[in-house]
mmCIF file of C-alpha atoms and ligand atoms in Angstrom:
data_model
loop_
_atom_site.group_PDB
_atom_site.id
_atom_site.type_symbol
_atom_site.label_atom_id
_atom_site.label_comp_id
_atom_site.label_asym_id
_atom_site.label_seq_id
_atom_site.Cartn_x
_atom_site.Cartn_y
_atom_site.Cartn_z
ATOM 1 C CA UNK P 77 104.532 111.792 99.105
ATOM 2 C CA UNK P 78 102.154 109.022 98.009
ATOM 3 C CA UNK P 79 99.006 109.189 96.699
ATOM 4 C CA UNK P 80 97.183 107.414 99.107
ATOM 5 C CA UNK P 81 96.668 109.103 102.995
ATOM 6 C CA UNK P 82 95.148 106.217 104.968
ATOM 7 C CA UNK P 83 96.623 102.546 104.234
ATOM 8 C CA UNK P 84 95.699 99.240 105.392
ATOM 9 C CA UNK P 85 98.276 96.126 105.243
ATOM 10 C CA UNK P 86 96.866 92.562 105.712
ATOM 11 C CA UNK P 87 99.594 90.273 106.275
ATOM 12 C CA UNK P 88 99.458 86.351 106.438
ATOM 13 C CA UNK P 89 101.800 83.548 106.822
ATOM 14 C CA UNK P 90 103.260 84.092 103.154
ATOM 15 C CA UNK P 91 105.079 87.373 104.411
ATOM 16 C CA UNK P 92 107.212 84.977 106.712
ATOM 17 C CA UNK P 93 107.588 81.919 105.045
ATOM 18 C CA UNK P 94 111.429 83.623 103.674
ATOM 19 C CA UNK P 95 112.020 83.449 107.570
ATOM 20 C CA UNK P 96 112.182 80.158 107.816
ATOM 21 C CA UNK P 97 108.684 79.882 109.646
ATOM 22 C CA UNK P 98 106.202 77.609 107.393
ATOM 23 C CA UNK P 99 103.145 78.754 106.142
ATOM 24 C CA UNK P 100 99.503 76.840 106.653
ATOM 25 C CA UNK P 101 98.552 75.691 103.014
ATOM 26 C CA UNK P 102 100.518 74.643 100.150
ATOM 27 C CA UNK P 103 103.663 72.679 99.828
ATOM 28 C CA UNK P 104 105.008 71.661 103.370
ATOM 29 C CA UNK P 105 102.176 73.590 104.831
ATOM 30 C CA UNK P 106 102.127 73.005 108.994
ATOM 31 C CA UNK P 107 97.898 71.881 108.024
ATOM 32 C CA UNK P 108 99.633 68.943 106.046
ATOM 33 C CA UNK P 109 101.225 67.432 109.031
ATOM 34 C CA UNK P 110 98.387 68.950 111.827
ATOM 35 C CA UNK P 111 94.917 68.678 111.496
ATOM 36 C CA UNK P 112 93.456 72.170 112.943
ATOM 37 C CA UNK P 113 90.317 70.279 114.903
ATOM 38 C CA UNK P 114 93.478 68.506 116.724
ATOM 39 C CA UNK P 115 95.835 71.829 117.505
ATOM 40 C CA UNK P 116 93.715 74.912 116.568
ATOM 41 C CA UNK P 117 90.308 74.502 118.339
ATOM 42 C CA UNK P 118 89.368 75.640 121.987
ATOM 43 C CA UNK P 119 87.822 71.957 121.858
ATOM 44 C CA UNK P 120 90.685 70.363 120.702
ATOM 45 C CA UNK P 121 92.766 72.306 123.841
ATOM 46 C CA UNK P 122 89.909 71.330 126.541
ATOM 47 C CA UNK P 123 89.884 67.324 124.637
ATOM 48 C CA UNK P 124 93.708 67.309 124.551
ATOM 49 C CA UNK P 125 95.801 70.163 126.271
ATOM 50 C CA UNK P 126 99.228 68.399 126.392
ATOM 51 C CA UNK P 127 98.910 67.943 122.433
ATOM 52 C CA UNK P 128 98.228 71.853 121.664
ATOM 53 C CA UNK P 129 100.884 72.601 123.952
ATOM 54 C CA UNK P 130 103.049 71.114 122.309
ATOM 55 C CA UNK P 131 102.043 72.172 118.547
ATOM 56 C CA UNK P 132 102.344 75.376 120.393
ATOM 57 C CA UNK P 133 106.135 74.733 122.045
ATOM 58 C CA UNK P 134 107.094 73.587 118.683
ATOM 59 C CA UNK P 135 106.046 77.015 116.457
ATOM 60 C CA UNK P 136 107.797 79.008 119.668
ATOM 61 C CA UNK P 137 110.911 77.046 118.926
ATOM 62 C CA UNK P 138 111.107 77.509 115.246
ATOM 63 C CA UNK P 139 109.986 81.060 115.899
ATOM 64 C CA UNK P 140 113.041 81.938 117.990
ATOM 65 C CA UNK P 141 115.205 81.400 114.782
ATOM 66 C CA UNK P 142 113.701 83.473 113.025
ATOM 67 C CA UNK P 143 114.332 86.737 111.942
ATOM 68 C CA UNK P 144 112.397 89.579 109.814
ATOM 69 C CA UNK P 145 112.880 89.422 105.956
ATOM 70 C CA UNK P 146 113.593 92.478 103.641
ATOM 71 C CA UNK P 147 109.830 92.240 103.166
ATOM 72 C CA UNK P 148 109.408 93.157 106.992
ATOM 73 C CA UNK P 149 111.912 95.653 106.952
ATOM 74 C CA UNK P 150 109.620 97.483 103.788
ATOM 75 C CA UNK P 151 107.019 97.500 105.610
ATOM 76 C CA UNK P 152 108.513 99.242 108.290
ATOM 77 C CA UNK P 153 110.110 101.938 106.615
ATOM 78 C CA UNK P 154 106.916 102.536 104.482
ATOM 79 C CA UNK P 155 105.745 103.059 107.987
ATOM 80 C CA UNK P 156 108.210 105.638 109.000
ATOM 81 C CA UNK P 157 108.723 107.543 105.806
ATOM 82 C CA UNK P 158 104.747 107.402 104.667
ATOM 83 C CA UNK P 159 103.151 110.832 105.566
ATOM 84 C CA UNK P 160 100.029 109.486 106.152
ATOM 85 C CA UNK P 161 98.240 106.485 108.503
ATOM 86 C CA UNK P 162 100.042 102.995 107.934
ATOM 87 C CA UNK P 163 98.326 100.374 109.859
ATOM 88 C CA UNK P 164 99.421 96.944 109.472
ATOM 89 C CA UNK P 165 97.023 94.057 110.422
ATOM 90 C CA UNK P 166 98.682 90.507 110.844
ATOM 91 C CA UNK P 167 97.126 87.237 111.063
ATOM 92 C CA UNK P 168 100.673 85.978 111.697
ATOM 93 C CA UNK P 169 101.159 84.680 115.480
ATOM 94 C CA UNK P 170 104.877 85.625 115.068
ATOM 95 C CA UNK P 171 107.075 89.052 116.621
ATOM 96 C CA UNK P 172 108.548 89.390 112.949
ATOM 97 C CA UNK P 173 106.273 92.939 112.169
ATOM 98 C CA UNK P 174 107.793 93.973 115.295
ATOM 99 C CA UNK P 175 111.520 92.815 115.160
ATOM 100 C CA UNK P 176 111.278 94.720 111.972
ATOM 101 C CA UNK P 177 110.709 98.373 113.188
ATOM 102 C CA UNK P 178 106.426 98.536 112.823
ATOM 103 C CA UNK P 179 104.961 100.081 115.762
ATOM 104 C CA UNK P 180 101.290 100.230 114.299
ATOM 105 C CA UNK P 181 100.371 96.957 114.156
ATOM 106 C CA UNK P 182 97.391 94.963 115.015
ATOM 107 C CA UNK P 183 97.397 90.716 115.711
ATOM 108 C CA UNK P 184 93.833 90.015 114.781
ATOM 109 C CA UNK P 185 95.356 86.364 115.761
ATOM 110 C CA UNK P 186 96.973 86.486 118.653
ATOM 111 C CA UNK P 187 100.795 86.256 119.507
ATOM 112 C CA UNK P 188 102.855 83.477 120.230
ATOM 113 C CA UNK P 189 104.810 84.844 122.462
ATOM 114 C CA UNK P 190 102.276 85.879 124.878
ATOM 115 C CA UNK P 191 100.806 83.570 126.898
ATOM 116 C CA UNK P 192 97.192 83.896 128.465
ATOM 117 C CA UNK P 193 95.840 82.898 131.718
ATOM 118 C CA UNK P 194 92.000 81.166 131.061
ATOM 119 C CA UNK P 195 90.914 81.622 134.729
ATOM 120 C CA UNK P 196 91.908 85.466 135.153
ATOM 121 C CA UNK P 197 92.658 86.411 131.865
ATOM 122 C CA UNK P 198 95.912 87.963 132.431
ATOM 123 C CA UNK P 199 98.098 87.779 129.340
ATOM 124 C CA UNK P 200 101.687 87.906 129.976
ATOM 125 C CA UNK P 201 105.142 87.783 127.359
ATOM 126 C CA UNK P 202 106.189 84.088 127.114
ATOM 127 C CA UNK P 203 109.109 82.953 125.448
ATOM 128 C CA UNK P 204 109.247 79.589 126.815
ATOM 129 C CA UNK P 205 107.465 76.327 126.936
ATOM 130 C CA UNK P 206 103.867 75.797 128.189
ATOM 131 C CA UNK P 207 102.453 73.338 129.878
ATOM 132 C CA UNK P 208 99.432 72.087 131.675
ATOM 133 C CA UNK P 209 101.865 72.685 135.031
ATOM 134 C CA UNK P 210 102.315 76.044 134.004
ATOM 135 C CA UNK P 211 101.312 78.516 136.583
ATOM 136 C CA UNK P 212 99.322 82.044 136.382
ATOM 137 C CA UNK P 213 101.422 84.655 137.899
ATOM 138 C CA UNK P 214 98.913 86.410 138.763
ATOM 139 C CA UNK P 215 96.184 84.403 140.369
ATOM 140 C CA UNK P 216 98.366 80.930 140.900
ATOM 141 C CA UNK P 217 95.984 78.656 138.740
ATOM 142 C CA UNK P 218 97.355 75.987 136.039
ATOM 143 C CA UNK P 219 95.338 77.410 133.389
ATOM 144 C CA UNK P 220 97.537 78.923 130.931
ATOM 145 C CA UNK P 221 97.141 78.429 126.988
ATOM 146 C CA UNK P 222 98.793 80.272 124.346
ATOM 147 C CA UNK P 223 97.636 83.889 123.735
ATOM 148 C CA UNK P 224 96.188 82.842 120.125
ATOM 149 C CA UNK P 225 92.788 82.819 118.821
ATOM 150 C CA UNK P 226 91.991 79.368 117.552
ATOM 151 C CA UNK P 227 88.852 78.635 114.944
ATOM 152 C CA UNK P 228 85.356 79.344 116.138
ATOM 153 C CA UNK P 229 86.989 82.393 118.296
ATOM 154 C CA UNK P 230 86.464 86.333 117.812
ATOM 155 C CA UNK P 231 89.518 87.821 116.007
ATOM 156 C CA UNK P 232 90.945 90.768 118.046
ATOM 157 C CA UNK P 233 90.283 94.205 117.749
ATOM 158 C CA UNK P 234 88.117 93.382 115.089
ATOM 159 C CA UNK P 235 86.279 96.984 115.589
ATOM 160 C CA UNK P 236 89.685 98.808 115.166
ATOM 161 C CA UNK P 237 89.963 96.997 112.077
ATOM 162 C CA UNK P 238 86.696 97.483 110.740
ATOM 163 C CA UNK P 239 86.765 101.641 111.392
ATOM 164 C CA UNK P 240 90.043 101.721 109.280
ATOM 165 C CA UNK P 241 88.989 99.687 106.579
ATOM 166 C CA UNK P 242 86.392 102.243 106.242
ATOM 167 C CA UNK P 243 88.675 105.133 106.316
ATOM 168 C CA UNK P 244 90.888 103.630 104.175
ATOM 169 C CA UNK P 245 92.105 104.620 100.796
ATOM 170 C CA UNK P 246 94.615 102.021 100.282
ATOM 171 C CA UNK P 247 94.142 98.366 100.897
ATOM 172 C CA UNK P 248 97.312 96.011 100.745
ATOM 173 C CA UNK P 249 96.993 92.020 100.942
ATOM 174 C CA UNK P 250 100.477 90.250 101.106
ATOM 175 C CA UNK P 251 101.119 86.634 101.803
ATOM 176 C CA UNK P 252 97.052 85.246 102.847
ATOM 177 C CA UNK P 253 95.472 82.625 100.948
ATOM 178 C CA UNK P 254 92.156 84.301 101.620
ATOM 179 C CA UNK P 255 90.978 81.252 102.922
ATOM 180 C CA UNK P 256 90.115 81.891 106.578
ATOM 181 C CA UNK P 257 87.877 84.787 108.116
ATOM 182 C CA UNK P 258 86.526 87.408 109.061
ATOM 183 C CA UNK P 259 90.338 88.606 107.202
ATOM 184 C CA UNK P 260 89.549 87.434 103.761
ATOM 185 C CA UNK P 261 86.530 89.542 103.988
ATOM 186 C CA UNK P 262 88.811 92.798 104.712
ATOM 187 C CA UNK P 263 89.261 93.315 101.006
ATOM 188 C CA UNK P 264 85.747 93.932 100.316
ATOM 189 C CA UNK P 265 84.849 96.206 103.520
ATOM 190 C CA UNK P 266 87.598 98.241 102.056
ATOM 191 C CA UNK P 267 86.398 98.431 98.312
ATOM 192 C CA UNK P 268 83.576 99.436 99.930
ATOM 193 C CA UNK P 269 84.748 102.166 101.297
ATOM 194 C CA UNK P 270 86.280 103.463 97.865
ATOM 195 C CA UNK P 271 89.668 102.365 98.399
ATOM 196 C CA UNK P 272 92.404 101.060 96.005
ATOM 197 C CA UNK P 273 93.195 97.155 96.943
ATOM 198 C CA UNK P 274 96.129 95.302 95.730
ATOM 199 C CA UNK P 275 97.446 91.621 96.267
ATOM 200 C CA UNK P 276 101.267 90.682 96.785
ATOM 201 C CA UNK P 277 101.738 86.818 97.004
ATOM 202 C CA UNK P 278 102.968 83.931 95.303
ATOM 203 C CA UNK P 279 100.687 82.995 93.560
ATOM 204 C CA UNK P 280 96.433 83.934 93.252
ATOM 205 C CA UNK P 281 94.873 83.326 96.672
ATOM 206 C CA UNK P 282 91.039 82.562 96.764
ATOM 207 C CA UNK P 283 89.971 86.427 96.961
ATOM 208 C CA UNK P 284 92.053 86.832 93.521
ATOM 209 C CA UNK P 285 89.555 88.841 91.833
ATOM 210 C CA UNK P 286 88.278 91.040 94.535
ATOM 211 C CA UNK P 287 92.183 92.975 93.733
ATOM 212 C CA UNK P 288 91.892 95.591 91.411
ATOM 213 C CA UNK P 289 96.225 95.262 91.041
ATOM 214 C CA UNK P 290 98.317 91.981 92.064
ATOM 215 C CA UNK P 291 101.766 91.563 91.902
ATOM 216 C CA UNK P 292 103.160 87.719 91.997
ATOM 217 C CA UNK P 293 106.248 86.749 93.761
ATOM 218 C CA UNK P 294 107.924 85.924 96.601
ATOM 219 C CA UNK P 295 107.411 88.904 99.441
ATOM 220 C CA UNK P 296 111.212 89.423 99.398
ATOM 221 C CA UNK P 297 110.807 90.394 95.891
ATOM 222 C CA UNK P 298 107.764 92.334 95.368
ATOM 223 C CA UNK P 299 106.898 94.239 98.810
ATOM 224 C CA UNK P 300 110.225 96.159 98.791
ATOM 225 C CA UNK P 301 109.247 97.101 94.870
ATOM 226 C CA UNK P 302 106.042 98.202 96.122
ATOM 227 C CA UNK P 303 106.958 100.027 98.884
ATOM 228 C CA UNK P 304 109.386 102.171 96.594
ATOM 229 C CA UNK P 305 106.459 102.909 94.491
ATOM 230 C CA UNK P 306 104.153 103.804 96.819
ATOM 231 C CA UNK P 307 107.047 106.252 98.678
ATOM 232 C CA UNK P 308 107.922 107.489 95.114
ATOM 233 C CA UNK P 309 104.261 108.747 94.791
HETATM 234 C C1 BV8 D 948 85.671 83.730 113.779
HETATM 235 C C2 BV8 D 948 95.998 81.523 114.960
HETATM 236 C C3 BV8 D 948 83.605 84.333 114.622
HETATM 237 C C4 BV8 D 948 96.509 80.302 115.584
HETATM 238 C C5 BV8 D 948 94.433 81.161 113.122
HETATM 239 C C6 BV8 D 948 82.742 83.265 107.742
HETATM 240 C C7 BV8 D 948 82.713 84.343 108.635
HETATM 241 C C8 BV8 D 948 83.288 84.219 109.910
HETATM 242 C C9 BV8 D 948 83.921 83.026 110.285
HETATM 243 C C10 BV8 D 948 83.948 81.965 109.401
HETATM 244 C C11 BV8 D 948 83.360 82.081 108.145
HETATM 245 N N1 BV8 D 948 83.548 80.899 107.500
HETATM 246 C C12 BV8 D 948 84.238 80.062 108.297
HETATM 247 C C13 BV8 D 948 84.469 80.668 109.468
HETATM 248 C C14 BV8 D 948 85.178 80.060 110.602
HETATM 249 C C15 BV8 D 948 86.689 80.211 110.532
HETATM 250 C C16 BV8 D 948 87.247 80.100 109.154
HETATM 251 O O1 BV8 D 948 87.498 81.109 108.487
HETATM 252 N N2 BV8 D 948 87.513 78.872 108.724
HETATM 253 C C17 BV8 D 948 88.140 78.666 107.428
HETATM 254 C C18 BV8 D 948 89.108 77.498 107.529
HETATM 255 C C19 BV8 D 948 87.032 78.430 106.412
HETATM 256 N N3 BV8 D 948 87.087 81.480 111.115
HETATM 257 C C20 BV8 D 948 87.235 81.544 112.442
HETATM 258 O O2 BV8 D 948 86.989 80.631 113.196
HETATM 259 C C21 BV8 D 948 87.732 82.868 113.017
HETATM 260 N N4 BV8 D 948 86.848 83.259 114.060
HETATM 261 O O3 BV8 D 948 85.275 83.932 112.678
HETATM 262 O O4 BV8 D 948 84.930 83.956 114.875
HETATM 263 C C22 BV8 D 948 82.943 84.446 115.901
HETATM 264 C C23 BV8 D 948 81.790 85.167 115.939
HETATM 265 C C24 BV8 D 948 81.164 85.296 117.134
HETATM 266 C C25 BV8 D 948 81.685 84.699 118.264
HETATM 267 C C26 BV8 D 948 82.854 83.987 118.218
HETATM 268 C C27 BV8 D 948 83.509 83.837 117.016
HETATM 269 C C28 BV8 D 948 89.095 82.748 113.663
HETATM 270 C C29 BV8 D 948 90.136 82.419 112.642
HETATM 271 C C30 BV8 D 948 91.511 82.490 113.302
HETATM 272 C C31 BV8 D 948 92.031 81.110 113.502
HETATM 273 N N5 BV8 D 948 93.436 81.188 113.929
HETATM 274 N N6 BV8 D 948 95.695 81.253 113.575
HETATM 275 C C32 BV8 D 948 97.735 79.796 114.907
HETATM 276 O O5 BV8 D 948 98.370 80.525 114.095
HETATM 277 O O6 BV8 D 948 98.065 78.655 115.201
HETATM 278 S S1 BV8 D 948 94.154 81.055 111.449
HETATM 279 C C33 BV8 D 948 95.570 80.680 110.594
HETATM 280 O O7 BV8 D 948 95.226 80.827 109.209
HETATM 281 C C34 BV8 D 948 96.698 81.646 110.781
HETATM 282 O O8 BV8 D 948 96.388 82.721 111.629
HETATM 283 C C35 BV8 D 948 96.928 82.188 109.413
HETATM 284 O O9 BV8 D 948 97.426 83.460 109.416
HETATM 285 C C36 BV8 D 948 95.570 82.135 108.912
HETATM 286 C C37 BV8 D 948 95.379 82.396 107.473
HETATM 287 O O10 BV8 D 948 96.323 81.658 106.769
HETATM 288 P P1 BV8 D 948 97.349 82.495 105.846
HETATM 289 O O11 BV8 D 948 98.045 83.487 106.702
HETATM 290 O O12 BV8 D 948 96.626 82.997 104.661
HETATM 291 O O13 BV8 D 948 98.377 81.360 105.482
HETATM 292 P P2 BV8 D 948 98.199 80.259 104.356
HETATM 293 O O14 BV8 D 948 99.253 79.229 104.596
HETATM 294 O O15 BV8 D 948 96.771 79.858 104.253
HETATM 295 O O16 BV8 D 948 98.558 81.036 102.995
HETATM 296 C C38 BV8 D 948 99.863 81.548 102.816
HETATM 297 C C39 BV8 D 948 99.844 82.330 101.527
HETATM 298 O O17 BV8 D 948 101.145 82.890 101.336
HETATM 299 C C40 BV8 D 948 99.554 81.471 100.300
HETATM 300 O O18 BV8 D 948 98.631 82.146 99.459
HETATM 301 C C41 BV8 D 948 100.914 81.364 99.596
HETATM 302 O O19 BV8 D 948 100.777 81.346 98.187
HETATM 303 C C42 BV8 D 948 101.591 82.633 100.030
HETATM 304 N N7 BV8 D 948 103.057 82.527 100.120
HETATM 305 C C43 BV8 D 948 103.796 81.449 100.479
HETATM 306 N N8 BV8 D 948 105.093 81.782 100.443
HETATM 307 C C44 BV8 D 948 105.175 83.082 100.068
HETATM 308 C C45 BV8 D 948 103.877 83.564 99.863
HETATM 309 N N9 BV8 D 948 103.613 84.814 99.461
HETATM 310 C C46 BV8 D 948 104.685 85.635 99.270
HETATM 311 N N10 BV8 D 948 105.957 85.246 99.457
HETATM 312 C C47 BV8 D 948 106.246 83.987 99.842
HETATM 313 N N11 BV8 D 948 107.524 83.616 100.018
#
């Protein structure tokens, strides 16, 4: 039994880069080739729809070739064999958390496979291609973007998030830059709250310091380490 009860996991696109799906920042990073006032903006959708569609069509093609990493897979079974509260909190668009086994699991950013109807608000799974054609199935209108929350819109769930970052004894960072918020602010809601908070990535992200632990490496390395740890008590 670990030592912790209540746990918090912040994921970012560094848990599935060993996927195959490329992160934001750094080497290759999908920022490098896109610039996010073009693709990631409700502005840039409303100035250009056909564009974001298509950065949009492209990640959902990538992401069906995917598949979860043993760092998924540790996160999952720290889930099931943890006897307290694991709740994971991805700003990753992909399905990888859930291909993976994790059933409590939050997408402050949205999902890429779900696609969202701006007229009625109906959000439906969506595998395929969208397009300014694209039809609501529910109230017939060609208004349907993907289900993500671009810059300058609220994060979901956001007061879910907040209450167990307060509750929380445990706060886990793995794969973020801690470059875009409200997420990179998690870390010090949960200090706040008295909690332990470690960093798993590559390499330091911005919020470096605000970790009381960090472990460096790739997330196929160190997360299943951790997560024996942390089960070992
Ligand atoms: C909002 C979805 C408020 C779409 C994304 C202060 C407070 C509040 C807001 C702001 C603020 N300052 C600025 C803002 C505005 C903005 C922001 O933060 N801008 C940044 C650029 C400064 N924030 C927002 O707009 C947010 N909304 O605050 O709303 C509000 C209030 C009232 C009313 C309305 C609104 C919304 C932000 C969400 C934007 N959407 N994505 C999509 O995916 O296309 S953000 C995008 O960046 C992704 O979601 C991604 O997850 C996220 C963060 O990136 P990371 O996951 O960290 O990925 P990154 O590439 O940066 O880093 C990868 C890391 O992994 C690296 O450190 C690397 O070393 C490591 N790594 C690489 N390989 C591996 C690895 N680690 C381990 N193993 C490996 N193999």
């Amino acid at each position: 039994m670990s030592a912790y009860h209540n746990i918090v996991i912040l994921t970012g696109a560094g848990l599935s880069a060993e996927s195959g799906l490329g992160t934001f920042r750094g080497p290759g990073g999908l920022w490098e080739n896109f610039r996010i006032e073009d693709v990631a903006t409700p502005e840039a959708f409303a100035r250009d729809p056909v564009r974001v569609h298509e950065f949009y069509n492209l990640r959902r093609s990538w992401h069906k070739q995917a598949l979860p990493n043993a760092a998924h897979l540790a996160l999952a079974r720290l889930e099931r064999e943890h006897g307290g509260n694991v709740l994971a909190v991805t700003q990753n668009i992909d399905a990888l958390h859930e291909a993976a086994g994790t059933k409590n699991l939050i997408h402050m950013h949205g999902e890429l496979e779900r696609a969202l109807c701006a007229a009625c608000g109906t959000s439906a799974p969506w595998k395929e291609d969208l397009s300014i054609e694209t039809l609501c199935a529910r109230c017939g209108e060609a208004a349907m973007r993907p289900d993500v929350v671009w810059f300058g819109e609220m994060p979901r769930e956001m007061e879910r998030i907040y209450e167990a970052l307060g509750a929380c004894d445990l706060f886990v960072s793995i794969g973020t830059s801690g470059t875009v918020y409200p997420a990179a602010g998690f870390v010090m809601e949960a200090r706040a709250a008295g909690a332990h908070a470690v960093e798993l990535n590559l390499e330091p992200s911005d919020g470096a310091d605000l970790f009381l632990e960090r472990l460096e490496g790739p997330a196929t390395g160190i997360v299943p380490t951790y997560v024996d740890r942390l089960l070992a008590g």
